[in-house]
Coordinates of C-alpha atoms in Angstrom, one line a residue:
M1 CA -0.1 -0.3 0.2
S2 CA 1.7 3.2 -1.0
E3 CA 1.9 5.8 1.6
K4 CA -0.9 8.1 0.9
K5 CA -3.3 5.4 1.1
K6 CA -1.9 4.8 4.8
N7 CA -2.1 8.1 5.7
K8 CA -6.1 8.7 4.2
K9 CA -7.2 5.1 6.0
K10 CA -5.1 6.7 9.4
N11 CA -7.2 9.5 8.9
R12 CA -10.5 8.0 8.5
V13 CA -9.9 6.1 11.3
I14 CA -9.1 8.8 13.3
M15 CA -12.5 11.1 12.3
R16 CA -14.8 8.1 12.3
S17 CA -12.6 7.7 16.4
I18 CA -13.4 11.0 17.2
I19 CA -17.2 11.0 15.8
L20 CA -18.1 8.1 17.9
F21 CA -16.8 9.3 21.2
L22 CA -18.5 12.4 20.7
L23 CA -21.8 10.3 19.9
I24 CA -21.4 8.2 23.0
A25 CA -20.7 11.4 25.1
A26 CA -23.4 13.2 23.7
I27 CA -26.1 9.7 24.7
G28 CA -24.0 9.6 28.1
Y29 CA -25.2 13.9 29.4
T30 CA -29.1 12.7 27.6
L31 CA -29.1 10.0 29.9
Y32 CA -27.2 11.7 33.2
N33 CA -30.2 14.6 32.1
N34 CA -32.5 13.4 32.1
A35 CA -31.9 10.7 35.3
T36 CA -31.0 13.9 37.4
A37 CA -33.0 16.3 36.7
E38 CA -35.6 17.6 38.8
D39 CA -38.7 15.8 38.9
V40 CA -41.5 19.2 38.6
S41 CA -45.3 17.6 38.2
V42 CA -48.1 19.1 37.1
L43 CA -50.8 20.8 38.9
K44 CA -54.3 20.1 38.8
V45 CA -57.4 20.5 39.9
G46 CA -57.8 19.5 43.0
D47 CA -54.2 19.9 43.8
E48 CA -52.7 21.6 47.2
A49 CA -51.4 24.6 45.8
P50 CA -47.7 25.0 46.1
D51 CA -46.8 27.8 49.0
F52 CA -44.2 30.4 48.2
K53 CA -43.4 34.3 49.9
L54 CA -43.2 37.6 47.6
V55 CA -42.9 40.7 48.0
D56 CA -45.1 43.5 47.0
L57 CA -44.3 47.0 45.6
D58 CA -44.7 48.5 48.9
G59 CA -42.3 46.6 50.7
E60 CA -44.9 44.1 52.2
S61 CA -45.0 40.0 52.1
H62 CA -47.4 37.6 50.9
Q63 CA -47.9 34.4 51.3
L64 CA -49.9 32.1 50.3
S65 CA -50.8 29.7 52.8
D66 CA -51.8 33.3 54.8
Y67 CA -54.2 33.6 53.4
K68 CA -55.8 30.6 53.8
G69 CA -60.1 30.5 54.4
Q70 CA -59.9 33.0 52.1
G71 CA -60.3 32.7 48.1
V72 CA -57.2 33.2 46.1
F73 CA -57.5 34.9 42.7
L74 CA -53.5 34.3 41.2
N75 CA -52.8 35.8 38.3
F76 CA -49.6 34.9 36.4
W77 CA -48.7 38.0 34.1
G78 CA -46.0 40.7 31.9
T79 CA -46.4 44.2 31.6
W80 CA -45.9 43.1 27.8
C81 CA -48.5 41.1 28.1
K82 CA -51.8 42.4 26.2
P83 CA -54.3 39.9 27.1
C84 CA -52.7 41.0 30.6
A85 CA -53.1 44.5 30.5
K86 CA -56.6 44.2 29.5
E87 CA -57.9 42.3 31.6
M88 CA -56.3 44.3 34.5
P89 CA -59.0 46.7 35.1
A90 CA -61.5 44.0 35.8
M91 CA -60.1 42.4 38.0
D92 CA -59.4 45.4 39.7
R93 CA -62.7 46.6 39.7
Q94 CA -63.9 42.6 41.0
Y95 CA -61.4 42.8 43.6
E96 CA -63.1 45.9 45.5
A97 CA -66.6 44.2 44.5
F98 CA -65.6 40.6 46.0
K99 CA -62.9 41.5 48.5
E100 CA -64.9 42.3 51.8
D101 CA -66.6 38.6 50.7
G102 CA -63.3 36.8 51.6
V103 CA -61.3 36.7 47.8
Q104 CA -58.0 38.1 47.5
V105 CA -56.3 38.5 44.2
L106 CA -52.4 38.2 44.2
A107 CA -50.9 39.4 40.8
V108 CA -47.3 37.7 40.1
N109 CA -45.3 39.3 37.8
I110 CA -42.7 37.0 36.2
A111 CA -39.4 38.6 36.7
Q112 CA -39.7 42.4 35.4
S113 CA -38.2 45.3 37.6
D114 CA -40.3 47.1 40.0
F115 CA -39.7 50.5 37.6
E116 CA -41.6 48.4 34.6
V117 CA -44.1 46.8 37.4
Q118 CA -44.6 50.1 39.0
S119 CA -44.9 52.2 36.6
F120 CA -47.9 49.5 35.0
A121 CA -49.2 49.3 38.4
D122 CA -50.0 53.2 38.4
Q123 CA -50.7 53.4 34.8
Y124 CA -53.6 50.8 35.3
N125 CA -54.2 52.3 39.0
L126 CA -54.1 48.6 40.8
S127 CA -55.7 48.4 44.7
F128 CA -55.0 44.7 44.9
P129 CA -51.4 43.4 45.9
V130 CA -48.8 42.6 43.5
V131 CA -45.8 40.8 43.9
I132 CA -42.8 40.4 41.2
D133 CA -41.0 36.9 40.6
K134 CA -37.9 37.3 40.1
T135 CA -36.1 34.3 40.5
K136 CA -39.1 32.7 38.1
S137 CA -39.1 29.9 41.5
V138 CA -43.2 30.5 41.9
M139 CA -43.3 30.0 37.6
T140 CA -41.8 26.9 38.2
A141 CA -43.6 25.8 41.3
Y142 CA -46.9 26.5 39.5
N143 CA -45.5 25.0 35.9
I144 CA -46.9 28.1 34.5
I145 CA -46.2 28.7 30.6
P146 CA -48.5 31.1 28.8
L147 CA -49.2 34.5 29.8
P148 CA -51.8 34.9 31.5
T149 CA -53.2 31.8 33.6
T150 CA -54.6 32.0 36.5
V151 CA -55.1 29.7 39.7
L152 CA -58.1 29.7 41.6
V153 CA -56.8 28.5 45.2
N154 CA -60.7 27.9 47.6
P155 CA -60.8 28.4 51.5
E156 CA -58.7 25.1 51.9
G157 CA -56.1 25.9 50.1
N158 CA -56.2 23.7 46.8
I159 CA -56.6 24.8 43.2
E160 CA -59.6 25.0 41.9
R161 CA -59.5 25.9 38.5
I162 CA -56.4 26.8 36.0
I163 CA -57.3 29.5 33.4
T164 CA -55.3 30.2 30.7
G165 CA -55.5 33.7 28.3
E166 CA -57.4 36.1 28.8
M167 CA -60.6 35.8 30.6
T168 CA -63.6 38.5 30.4
E169 CA -65.1 40.7 33.5
Q170 CA -67.9 38.3 33.2
D171 CA -65.1 35.2 33.7
I172 CA -63.2 36.8 36.4
E173 CA -66.8 37.7 38.7
G174 CA -68.0 33.9 37.9
F175 CA -64.8 32.2 38.7
M176 CA -64.3 35.1 42.7
E177 CA -67.3 33.8 43.1
E178 CA -66.4 29.9 42.3
I179 CA -63.7 31.1 45.0
K180 CA -65.6 32.7 47.6
P181 CA -65.6 31.2 51.0
E182 CA -68.6 30.1 52.9

């Protein structure tokens, strides 16, 4: 065999060995990731609502478990989300109508700056607590993907309903009625 053919064959063996090694490494990495991935279960109606503690724009802490005995209208949103902006005034009006009946609203912003969220809250003159999930830990715990998403938590602390997408004022009123304590 000529020297040229030997070098070509040697180079081919080296290249194939490198490709084989990379494939084995990729498969190993995938298997390792799947084995060690955090097991985040999908929440469903009837599950206990995961507890959390977040701070509102006034610096006050809000822990979900502190609202036990009341209905909680838990709304996940962002300032850039057009449907979120459309439903906020209706949520605020219904909050005013239902807060004396034991229905609370917690608007959970997903990791935006204090300035952006405060400007939004001022623009819509919101009267309910607005908290910021800076680390997205609450978003992860609740498996929130589209915004807006609203989770209705009944007075016992269980998930009554999960609503994705924009709600009308009539929807909001009906949902608040649904979680109002007896």
